[in-house]
mmCIF file of C-alpha atoms in Angstrom:
data_model
loop_
_atom_site.group_PDB
_atom_site.id
_atom_site.type_symbol
_atom_site.label_atom_id
_atom_site.label_comp_id
_atom_site.label_asym_id
_atom_site.label_seq_id
_atom_site.Cartn_x
_atom_site.Cartn_y
_atom_site.Cartn_z
ATOM 1 C CA UNK A 189 -45.137 -9.710 27.898
ATOM 2 C CA UNK A 190 -43.610 -10.930 24.818
ATOM 3 C CA UNK A 191 -44.482 -11.975 20.809
ATOM 4 C CA UNK A 192 -43.494 -14.379 18.821
ATOM 5 C CA UNK A 193 -41.410 -13.874 15.815
ATOM 6 C CA UNK A 194 -40.334 -16.129 12.644
ATOM 7 C CA UNK A 195 -36.632 -15.986 12.621
ATOM 8 C CA UNK A 196 -33.733 -17.683 10.905
ATOM 9 C CA UNK A 197 -31.873 -19.266 13.989
ATOM 10 C CA UNK A 198 -28.096 -20.655 14.013
ATOM 11 C CA UNK A 199 -26.922 -23.491 15.991
ATOM 12 C CA UNK A 200 -23.422 -24.218 16.756
ATOM 13 C CA UNK A 201 -21.994 -26.971 14.221
ATOM 14 C CA UNK A 202 -24.609 -26.486 11.633
ATOM 15 C CA UNK A 203 -24.134 -24.634 8.055
ATOM 16 C CA UNK A 204 -27.715 -24.360 7.835
ATOM 17 C CA UNK A 205 -30.500 -21.825 9.613
ATOM 18 C CA UNK A 206 -33.569 -23.211 11.091
ATOM 19 C CA UNK A 207 -36.584 -21.488 10.518
ATOM 20 C CA UNK A 208 -38.717 -20.993 13.954
ATOM 21 C CA UNK A 209 -40.594 -19.121 16.017
ATOM 22 C CA UNK A 210 -38.300 -17.443 19.025
ATOM 23 C CA UNK A 211 -39.938 -15.002 21.763
ATOM 24 C CA UNK A 212 -39.210 -11.617 21.730
ATOM 25 C CA UNK A 213 -39.536 -9.966 24.850
ATOM 26 C CA UNK A 214 -41.197 -5.852 25.124
ATOM 27 C CA UNK A 215 -38.441 -3.094 24.884
ATOM 28 C CA UNK A 216 -36.704 -2.772 28.360
ATOM 29 C CA UNK A 217 -35.435 0.677 29.265
ATOM 30 C CA UNK A 218 -32.613 2.052 26.682
ATOM 31 C CA UNK A 219 -33.977 -0.177 24.191
ATOM 32 C CA UNK A 220 -36.241 0.026 21.057
ATOM 33 C CA UNK A 221 -38.576 -2.659 19.181
ATOM 34 C CA UNK A 222 -38.074 -2.786 15.432
ATOM 35 C CA UNK A 223 -40.693 -4.437 13.332
ATOM 36 C CA UNK A 224 -38.385 -5.767 10.300
ATOM 37 C CA UNK A 225 -38.846 -5.171 7.088
ATOM 38 C CA UNK A 226 -35.477 -5.865 5.446
ATOM 39 C CA UNK A 227 -32.284 -7.615 6.206
ATOM 40 C CA UNK A 228 -29.668 -8.137 4.458
ATOM 41 C CA UNK A 229 -27.524 -11.725 3.769
ATOM 42 C CA UNK A 230 -24.000 -10.447 4.397
ATOM 43 C CA UNK A 231 -20.902 -12.367 4.615
ATOM 44 C CA UNK A 232 -20.024 -12.023 8.051
ATOM 45 C CA UNK A 233 -23.300 -14.119 8.610
ATOM 46 C CA UNK A 234 -21.592 -16.743 6.363
ATOM 47 C CA UNK A 235 -18.623 -16.581 8.561
ATOM 48 C CA UNK A 236 -20.504 -17.769 11.522
ATOM 49 C CA UNK A 237 -22.375 -20.725 9.483
ATOM 50 C CA UNK A 238 -19.155 -21.813 8.321
ATOM 51 C CA UNK A 239 -17.779 -21.988 11.372
ATOM 52 C CA UNK A 240 -15.056 -19.394 10.913
ATOM 53 C CA UNK A 241 -15.925 -17.218 14.433
ATOM 54 C CA UNK A 242 -17.164 -18.444 17.074
ATOM 55 C CA UNK A 243 -20.417 -17.205 18.605
ATOM 56 C CA UNK A 244 -22.914 -18.071 21.370
ATOM 57 C CA UNK A 245 -25.863 -20.365 20.672
ATOM 58 C CA UNK A 246 -28.370 -20.479 19.439
ATOM 59 C CA UNK A 247 -28.174 -17.231 17.585
ATOM 60 C CA UNK A 248 -30.972 -15.407 15.375
ATOM 61 C CA UNK A 249 -28.923 -14.371 12.711
ATOM 62 C CA UNK A 250 -28.577 -10.926 10.682
ATOM 63 C CA UNK A 251 -26.988 -7.893 11.474
ATOM 64 C CA UNK A 252 -27.639 -5.869 8.403
ATOM 65 C CA UNK A 253 -31.308 -4.540 9.001
ATOM 66 C CA UNK A 254 -33.967 -1.593 8.660
ATOM 67 C CA UNK A 255 -37.343 -1.115 9.529
ATOM 68 C CA UNK A 256 -39.856 0.437 11.708
ATOM 69 C CA UNK A 257 -40.045 1.427 15.508
ATOM 70 C CA UNK A 258 -43.097 -0.357 17.238
ATOM 71 C CA UNK A 259 -42.372 0.708 20.875
ATOM 72 C CA UNK A 260 -39.479 2.266 22.864
ATOM 73 C CA UNK A 261 -38.428 1.575 26.001
ATOM 74 C CA UNK A 262 -38.491 3.823 28.850
ATOM 75 C CA UNK A 263 -35.790 6.992 28.652
ATOM 76 C CA UNK A 264 -35.726 6.552 25.001
ATOM 77 C CA UNK A 265 -35.481 9.907 22.984
ATOM 78 C CA UNK A 266 -33.533 9.688 20.042
ATOM 79 C CA UNK A 267 -36.370 7.738 17.968
ATOM 80 C CA UNK A 268 -40.330 7.505 18.117
ATOM 81 C CA UNK A 269 -42.986 4.751 17.346
ATOM 82 C CA UNK A 270 -43.620 5.052 13.345
ATOM 83 C CA UNK A 271 -39.756 6.099 12.742
ATOM 84 C CA UNK A 272 -37.628 4.311 10.068
ATOM 85 C CA UNK A 273 -34.321 3.313 11.109
ATOM 86 C CA UNK A 274 -31.348 1.453 10.599
ATOM 87 C CA UNK A 275 -29.596 -0.795 12.726
ATOM 88 C CA UNK A 276 -26.383 -0.529 13.708
ATOM 89 C CA UNK A 277 -24.043 -3.922 14.584
ATOM 90 C CA UNK A 278 -21.851 -1.957 16.831
ATOM 91 C CA UNK A 279 -23.509 0.376 19.084
ATOM 92 C CA UNK A 280 -21.763 2.829 20.932
ATOM 93 C CA UNK A 281 -21.982 2.963 24.516
ATOM 94 C CA UNK A 282 -21.564 6.493 24.453
ATOM 95 C CA UNK A 283 -19.616 6.862 27.630
ATOM 96 C CA UNK A 284 -15.786 5.269 27.181
ATOM 97 C CA UNK A 285 -13.095 7.726 26.353
ATOM 98 C CA UNK A 286 -13.700 6.728 22.388
ATOM 99 C CA UNK A 287 -17.280 7.783 22.278
ATOM 100 C CA UNK A 288 -16.891 10.942 23.950
ATOM 101 C CA UNK A 289 -14.008 11.737 21.608
ATOM 102 C CA UNK A 290 -15.820 10.926 18.533
ATOM 103 C CA UNK A 291 -14.492 7.329 17.721
ATOM 104 C CA UNK A 292 -17.604 5.359 18.232
ATOM 105 C CA UNK A 293 -16.418 2.810 16.162
ATOM 106 C CA UNK A 294 -13.892 1.776 18.701
ATOM 107 C CA UNK A 295 -16.076 1.875 21.518
ATOM 108 C CA UNK A 296 -14.687 0.067 24.330
ATOM 109 C CA UNK A 297 -18.029 -0.694 26.288
ATOM 110 C CA UNK A 298 -20.136 -2.120 23.676
ATOM 111 C CA UNK A 299 -21.385 -5.685 23.899
ATOM 112 C CA UNK A 300 -22.315 -6.235 20.578
ATOM 113 C CA UNK A 301 -19.882 -8.624 20.001
ATOM 114 C CA UNK A 302 -20.686 -10.793 22.613
ATOM 115 C CA UNK A 303 -24.430 -10.322 21.291
ATOM 116 C CA UNK A 304 -25.693 -8.948 24.112
ATOM 117 C CA UNK A 305 -27.639 -5.562 25.548
ATOM 118 C CA UNK A 306 -25.838 -3.124 27.198
ATOM 119 C CA UNK A 307 -27.266 -4.865 30.545
ATOM 120 C CA UNK A 308 -25.991 -8.163 29.831
ATOM 121 C CA UNK A 309 -29.135 -9.394 28.567
ATOM 122 C CA UNK A 310 -30.954 -10.611 25.490
ATOM 123 C CA UNK A 311 -34.321 -10.022 24.468
ATOM 124 C CA UNK A 312 -35.121 -13.189 22.834
ATOM 125 C CA UNK A 313 -35.675 -16.857 23.757
ATOM 126 C CA UNK A 314 -36.229 -20.142 22.312
ATOM 127 C CA UNK A 315 -38.255 -22.766 23.720
ATOM 128 C CA UNK A 316 -37.412 -21.532 27.169
ATOM 129 C CA UNK A 317 -33.585 -21.550 26.478
ATOM 130 C CA UNK A 318 -31.815 -18.034 26.311
ATOM 131 C CA UNK A 319 -31.226 -17.275 22.479
ATOM 132 C CA UNK A 320 -28.951 -14.357 21.007
ATOM 133 C CA UNK A 321 -29.588 -11.712 18.390
ATOM 134 C CA UNK A 322 -26.385 -11.630 16.234
ATOM 135 C CA UNK A 323 -24.197 -8.680 17.205
ATOM 136 C CA UNK A 324 -27.066 -7.107 19.123
ATOM 137 C CA UNK A 325 -29.325 -6.901 15.871
ATOM 138 C CA UNK A 326 -30.682 -10.506 14.700
ATOM 139 C CA UNK A 327 -32.235 -8.781 11.821
ATOM 140 C CA UNK A 328 -33.476 -12.375 10.308
ATOM 141 C CA UNK A 329 -36.171 -12.101 12.328
ATOM 142 C CA UNK A 330 -40.030 -10.466 12.009
ATOM 143 C CA UNK A 331 -38.803 -8.157 15.046
ATOM 144 C CA UNK A 332 -35.877 -7.353 17.102
ATOM 145 C CA UNK A 333 -35.044 -5.518 20.374
ATOM 146 C CA UNK A 334 -31.728 -3.062 20.060
ATOM 147 C CA UNK A 335 -30.229 -0.534 22.174
ATOM 148 C CA UNK A 336 -31.283 2.993 21.348
ATOM 149 C CA UNK A 337 -27.892 3.803 20.272
ATOM 150 C CA UNK A 338 -27.985 1.501 17.844
ATOM 151 C CA UNK A 339 -31.442 2.426 16.184
ATOM 152 C CA UNK A 340 -30.428 5.394 13.709
ATOM 153 C CA UNK A 341 -33.411 7.263 12.528
ATOM 154 C CA UNK A 342 -33.733 7.501 8.702
ATOM 155 C CA UNK A 343 -36.071 9.398 6.296
ATOM 156 C CA UNK A 344 -39.158 7.440 5.572
ATOM 157 C CA UNK A 345 -38.533 7.791 1.616
ATOM 158 C CA UNK A 346 -35.568 5.218 1.768
ATOM 159 C CA UNK A 347 -36.865 1.671 0.752
ATOM 160 C CA UNK A 348 -35.674 -0.929 3.847
ATOM 161 C CA UNK A 349 -34.099 -2.965 1.637
ATOM 162 C CA UNK A 350 -31.987 0.138 0.832
ATOM 163 C CA UNK A 351 -31.180 1.002 4.313
ATOM 164 C CA UNK A 352 -30.620 -2.539 5.393
ATOM 165 C CA UNK A 353 -27.501 -2.221 3.250
ATOM 166 C CA UNK A 354 -26.749 0.884 4.594
ATOM 167 C CA UNK A 355 -26.767 -0.687 8.136
ATOM 168 C CA UNK A 356 -23.404 -2.653 6.993
ATOM 169 C CA UNK A 357 -21.672 -3.294 3.647
ATOM 170 C CA UNK A 358 -22.282 0.076 2.126
ATOM 171 C CA UNK A 359 -21.231 2.204 5.780
ATOM 172 C CA UNK A 360 -18.688 -0.508 5.566
ATOM 173 C CA UNK A 361 -17.522 0.089 1.979
ATOM 174 C CA UNK A 362 -17.807 3.949 1.796
ATOM 175 C CA UNK A 363 -16.252 4.492 5.016
ATOM 176 C CA UNK A 364 -12.986 2.451 4.185
ATOM 177 C CA UNK A 365 -12.631 5.122 1.490
ATOM 178 C CA UNK A 366 -13.752 8.195 3.097
ATOM 179 C CA UNK A 367 -13.266 7.651 6.600
ATOM 180 C CA UNK A 368 -9.900 5.454 6.480
ATOM 181 C CA UNK A 369 -8.006 5.884 3.340
ATOM 182 C CA UNK A 370 -9.302 9.536 2.736
ATOM 183 C CA UNK A 371 -8.920 8.889 -0.790
ATOM 184 C CA UNK A 372 -8.478 12.298 -2.959
ATOM 185 C CA UNK A 373 -10.044 13.206 -6.453
ATOM 186 C CA UNK A 374 -7.806 12.173 -9.202
ATOM 187 C CA UNK A 375 -5.789 9.346 -7.136
ATOM 188 C CA UNK A 376 -5.443 5.669 -8.299
ATOM 189 C CA UNK A 377 -7.399 2.928 -6.544
ATOM 190 C CA UNK A 378 -7.936 -0.766 -6.709
ATOM 191 C CA UNK A 379 -10.445 -3.046 -5.376
ATOM 192 C CA UNK A 380 -9.752 -6.655 -4.618
ATOM 193 C CA UNK A 381 -13.195 -8.579 -4.092
ATOM 194 C CA UNK A 382 -16.194 -7.210 -6.020
ATOM 195 C CA UNK A 383 -18.978 -8.586 -3.622
ATOM 196 C CA UNK A 384 -21.300 -6.019 -1.704
ATOM 197 C CA UNK A 385 -18.932 -4.517 0.335
ATOM 198 C CA UNK A 386 -16.537 -4.311 -2.529
ATOM 199 C CA UNK A 387 -18.981 -2.992 -4.845
ATOM 200 C CA UNK A 388 -19.695 -0.071 -2.126
ATOM 201 C CA UNK A 389 -16.117 0.485 -2.305
ATOM 202 C CA UNK A 390 -16.179 1.144 -5.874
ATOM 203 C CA UNK A 391 -19.624 3.397 -5.673
ATOM 204 C CA UNK A 392 -17.691 5.612 -3.000
ATOM 205 C CA UNK A 393 -14.420 5.926 -5.195
ATOM 206 C CA UNK A 394 -16.324 7.259 -8.065
ATOM 207 C CA UNK A 395 -18.067 9.734 -5.707
ATOM 208 C CA UNK A 396 -15.062 11.214 -4.403
ATOM 209 C CA UNK A 397 -13.645 11.377 -8.071
ATOM 210 C CA UNK A 398 -10.798 8.391 -7.832
ATOM 211 C CA UNK A 399 -9.206 7.651 -11.145
ATOM 212 C CA UNK A 400 -8.487 4.620 -12.711
ATOM 213 C CA UNK A 401 -10.426 2.409 -10.543
ATOM 214 C CA UNK A 402 -9.281 -1.092 -10.897
ATOM 215 C CA UNK A 403 -11.756 -3.884 -9.802
ATOM 216 C CA UNK A 404 -10.290 -7.744 -8.998
ATOM 217 C CA UNK A 405 -12.214 -10.752 -8.735
ATOM 218 C CA UNK A 406 -12.485 -14.235 -10.051
ATOM 219 C CA UNK A 407 -16.160 -13.705 -11.206
ATOM 220 C CA UNK A 408 -17.096 -12.610 -14.487
ATOM 221 C CA UNK A 409 -20.454 -11.690 -13.616
ATOM 222 C CA UNK A 410 -19.049 -9.586 -10.407
ATOM 223 C CA UNK A 411 -16.370 -7.900 -12.676
ATOM 224 C CA UNK A 412 -19.455 -6.419 -14.832
ATOM 225 C CA UNK A 413 -21.161 -5.477 -12.111
ATOM 226 C CA UNK A 414 -18.427 -3.513 -10.583
ATOM 227 C CA UNK A 415 -17.965 -1.607 -14.434
ATOM 228 C CA UNK A 416 -21.303 -0.793 -13.792
ATOM 229 C CA UNK A 417 -20.645 0.586 -10.792
ATOM 230 C CA UNK A 418 -17.717 2.798 -11.831
ATOM 231 C CA UNK A 419 -14.309 0.672 -12.205
ATOM 232 C CA UNK A 420 -12.671 1.722 -15.309
ATOM 233 C CA UNK A 421 -10.803 -1.586 -15.408
ATOM 234 C CA UNK A 422 -11.184 -5.387 -14.259
ATOM 235 C CA UNK A 423 -8.931 -7.844 -13.913
ATOM 236 C CA UNK A 424 -8.628 -11.576 -12.844
ATOM 237 C CA UNK A 425 -6.370 -12.603 -10.406
ATOM 238 C CA UNK A 426 -2.941 -14.180 -12.092
ATOM 239 C CA UNK A 427 0.777 -14.139 -11.031
ATOM 240 C CA UNK A 428 0.972 -10.666 -13.474
ATOM 241 C CA UNK A 429 -1.562 -8.862 -11.599
ATOM 242 C CA UNK A 430 0.923 -6.293 -9.787
ATOM 243 C CA UNK A 431 2.903 -5.621 -13.146
ATOM 244 C CA UNK A 432 -0.337 -5.173 -14.840
ATOM 245 C CA UNK A 433 -1.659 -2.592 -12.043
ATOM 246 C CA UNK A 434 1.657 -0.730 -11.913
ATOM 247 C CA UNK A 435 1.231 -0.621 -15.790
ATOM 248 C CA UNK A 436 -2.342 0.955 -15.230
ATOM 249 C CA UNK A 437 -1.396 3.451 -12.681
ATOM 250 C CA UNK A 438 2.187 4.303 -13.539
ATOM 251 C CA UNK A 439 4.246 2.840 -10.584
ATOM 252 C CA UNK A 440 1.253 1.266 -8.349
ATOM 253 C CA UNK A 441 -1.902 2.178 -7.144
ATOM 254 C CA UNK A 442 -2.160 5.170 -4.481
ATOM 255 C CA UNK A 443 -4.762 2.967 -2.340
ATOM 256 C CA UNK A 444 -5.427 -0.790 -2.422
ATOM 257 C CA UNK A 445 -8.746 -2.337 -0.656
ATOM 258 C CA UNK A 446 -9.003 -6.206 0.146
ATOM 259 C CA UNK A 447 -13.043 -6.920 0.695
ATOM 260 C CA UNK A 448 -12.972 -10.314 0.783
ATOM 261 C CA UNK A 449 -10.928 -11.316 4.044
ATOM 262 C CA UNK A 450 -8.495 -14.021 2.558
ATOM 263 C CA UNK A 451 -5.309 -14.423 3.747
ATOM 264 C CA UNK A 452 -3.502 -14.495 0.755
ATOM 265 C CA UNK A 453 -5.270 -11.783 -0.853
ATOM 266 C CA UNK A 454 -4.501 -9.212 2.292
ATOM 267 C CA UNK A 455 -0.649 -10.361 1.957
ATOM 268 C CA UNK A 456 -0.625 -9.524 -1.912
ATOM 269 C CA UNK A 457 -1.976 -5.946 -0.888
ATOM 270 C CA UNK A 458 1.740 -4.164 -0.431
ATOM 271 C CA UNK A 459 2.444 -5.116 -3.641
ATOM 272 C CA UNK A 460 -0.245 -3.220 -5.650
ATOM 273 C CA UNK A 461 0.201 0.030 -4.356
ATOM 274 C CA UNK A 462 3.175 2.736 -4.942
ATOM 275 C CA UNK A 463 5.417 4.309 -2.473
ATOM 276 C CA UNK A 464 3.568 6.099 0.017
ATOM 277 C CA UNK A 465 0.629 4.115 -1.173
ATOM 278 C CA UNK A 466 -2.191 3.007 1.570
ATOM 279 C CA UNK A 467 -3.624 -0.489 1.561
ATOM 280 C CA UNK A 468 -6.888 -1.309 3.468
ATOM 281 C CA UNK A 469 -7.806 -4.574 4.675
ATOM 282 C CA UNK A 470 -11.805 -4.374 4.572
ATOM 283 C CA UNK A 471 -12.622 -7.865 4.678
ATOM 284 C CA UNK A 472 -12.885 -9.774 8.025
ATOM 285 C CA UNK A 473 -11.039 -12.946 7.740
ATOM 286 C CA UNK A 474 -11.323 -16.115 9.983
ATOM 287 C CA UNK A 475 -10.537 -15.885 13.687
ATOM 288 C CA UNK A 476 -6.851 -16.873 14.612
ATOM 289 C CA UNK A 477 -5.504 -15.360 10.437
ATOM 290 C CA UNK A 478 -1.928 -14.255 11.085
ATOM 291 C CA UNK A 479 -0.297 -12.976 7.863
ATOM 292 C CA UNK A 480 3.083 -12.525 6.514
ATOM 293 C CA UNK A 481 4.189 -9.159 5.090
ATOM 294 C CA UNK A 482 7.791 -8.285 3.742
ATOM 295 C CA UNK A 483 8.154 -5.214 6.611
ATOM 296 C CA UNK A 484 11.352 -3.974 5.141
ATOM 297 C CA UNK A 485 9.990 -3.652 1.723
ATOM 298 C CA UNK A 486 7.010 -1.629 3.664
ATOM 299 C CA UNK A 487 8.931 0.316 5.384
ATOM 300 C CA UNK A 488 11.194 1.284 2.575
ATOM 301 C CA UNK A 489 8.295 2.492 0.421
ATOM 302 C CA UNK A 490 6.628 4.194 3.205
ATOM 303 C CA UNK A 491 3.764 2.164 2.828
ATOM 304 C CA UNK A 492 0.403 1.860 4.837
ATOM 305 C CA UNK A 493 -1.233 -0.949 6.135
ATOM 306 C CA UNK A 494 -4.278 -0.248 7.858
ATOM 307 C CA UNK A 495 -7.836 -2.320 9.103
ATOM 308 C CA UNK A 496 -10.303 -0.862 8.603
ATOM 309 C CA UNK A 497 -13.499 -2.226 11.088
ATOM 310 C CA UNK A 498 -17.130 -0.984 9.889
ATOM 311 C CA UNK A 499 -15.698 1.859 8.168
ATOM 312 C CA UNK A 500 -15.046 3.632 10.904
ATOM 313 C CA UNK A 501 -18.334 4.889 10.683
ATOM 314 C CA UNK A 502 -20.479 6.795 13.253
ATOM 315 C CA UNK A 503 -24.022 5.372 12.725
ATOM 316 C CA UNK A 504 -25.658 8.433 13.975
ATOM 317 C CA UNK A 505 -23.510 10.498 11.572
ATOM 318 C CA UNK A 506 -23.189 8.755 8.557
ATOM 319 C CA UNK A 507 -26.101 6.621 7.738
ATOM 320 C CA UNK A 508 -28.341 9.668 7.559
ATOM 321 C CA UNK A 509 -25.458 10.940 4.919
ATOM 322 C CA UNK A 510 -25.558 7.956 3.122
ATOM 323 C CA UNK A 511 -29.361 8.150 3.533
ATOM 324 C CA UNK A 512 -29.468 11.670 1.681
ATOM 325 C CA UNK A 513 -26.757 10.685 -1.105
ATOM 326 C CA UNK A 514 -29.134 7.953 -1.878
ATOM 327 C CA UNK A 515 -32.101 9.900 -2.085
ATOM 328 C CA UNK A 516 -29.899 12.492 -4.174
ATOM 329 C CA UNK A 517 -29.223 9.800 -6.512
ATOM 330 C CA UNK A 518 -25.799 9.716 -6.001
ATOM 331 C CA UNK A 519 -25.178 6.524 -4.744
ATOM 332 C CA UNK A 520 -27.236 3.689 -6.333
ATOM 333 C CA UNK A 521 -27.346 0.927 -3.556
ATOM 334 C CA UNK A 522 -30.572 -0.146 -4.876
ATOM 335 C CA UNK A 523 -28.499 -1.352 -7.695
ATOM 336 C CA UNK A 524 -26.423 -3.549 -5.655
ATOM 337 C CA UNK A 525 -29.727 -5.801 -4.686
ATOM 338 C CA UNK A 526 -28.958 -8.960 -7.247
ATOM 339 C CA UNK A 527 -31.935 -10.998 -5.444
ATOM 340 C CA UNK A 528 -35.200 -9.567 -3.217
ATOM 341 C CA UNK A 529 -35.813 -12.977 -1.052
ATOM 342 C CA UNK A 530 -38.277 -14.188 1.644
ATOM 343 C CA UNK A 531 -36.894 -15.791 4.761
ATOM 344 C CA UNK A 532 -37.504 -18.941 3.529
ATOM 345 C CA UNK A 533 -34.977 -18.994 0.929
ATOM 346 C CA UNK A 534 -32.011 -17.826 3.357
ATOM 347 C CA UNK A 535 -30.311 -21.155 3.261
ATOM 348 C CA UNK A 536 -30.614 -20.715 -0.394
ATOM 349 C CA UNK A 537 -28.881 -17.219 -0.526
ATOM 350 C CA UNK A 538 -26.037 -18.589 1.487
ATOM 351 C CA UNK A 539 -25.357 -21.381 -0.864
ATOM 352 C CA UNK A 540 -25.266 -18.958 -3.805
ATOM 353 C CA UNK A 541 -22.917 -16.704 -1.709
ATOM 354 C CA UNK A 542 -20.529 -19.957 -1.390
ATOM 355 C CA UNK A 543 -20.715 -20.496 -4.836
ATOM 356 C CA UNK A 544 -19.387 -16.875 -5.368
ATOM 357 C CA UNK A 545 -22.614 -15.747 -7.149
ATOM 358 C CA UNK A 546 -25.065 -12.690 -6.556
ATOM 359 C CA UNK A 547 -23.911 -9.269 -5.700
ATOM 360 C CA UNK A 548 -26.214 -9.152 -2.767
ATOM 361 C CA UNK A 549 -29.661 -10.949 -1.281
ATOM 362 C CA UNK A 550 -32.056 -9.060 0.654
ATOM 363 C CA UNK A 551 -34.511 -11.001 2.989
ATOM 364 C CA UNK A 552 -37.685 -8.465 2.286
ATOM 365 C CA UNK A 553 -40.738 -8.980 5.221
#
């Protein structure tokens, strides 16, 4: 059997999403049917719409979602009907060397990036044509079918709009600070780019006690938001940015995070950190984006430049932790949401993102 689900569909060559009905199959063994409660509108989706990344087509977009388990396939034991779940856009295979060693964030057996379920199938079809859920989630739809490992139970008290952001931007930003950089209390940090991920980085930096926390962005609106989330200083990009950061930190930041995915800002990261400092690439650039780095300066300064994918998140461990931090009032994820919208407003939300507006739009079903 299958059900019709209204969804936002992307076809190659178009910057706009088409709102239509897709067929969603019943959950096969090892998979879970989720009635979506909310879906974030994320920059990773925009990369696809703008042609920066190549995907199979047609694609039901959205990878940052949460909802209620409506049915489970044979053999599923992690979740039950009625559970509130956050969907993970990088489901682990649970069998490869990385997974069994506790590093599921570098799983080599996942087929998420192919937009396929573990058996190579897809639960979606459109007018008799095979359709693909973006990153094996497809959260911009009333229903989604995901692997068991990609549906993480959380307390029912967490609103779906908040839970959806935990599934990507918050986990990515928090994980970059805690899992990848290992920021210590009292150390300085700079965050370049204060969209949803950048603000999540700032929230995490405040939580672990970093000081000072310097936010850098072109948008005055976003810098005001950065201050509200814990930034102690705000700066706009300029030729003297590195010198100003050195002045504020006494020689350079201990940590720097790039949360845009732009080649020029990634290349500037080493100039923002002190000797022995660590720079973290969190924003994802377009495909085939080589960068130029002064390797001698990096080596002589004992500086580290590392990549952060999903904040090295282990969803089954980290999503419940983040949910509990929100419920305890220590991680104000709800304040990230600047606009709650309907599915019909999704193209408008992406246009606002392209203009550099809004902190985070969330589709509420």
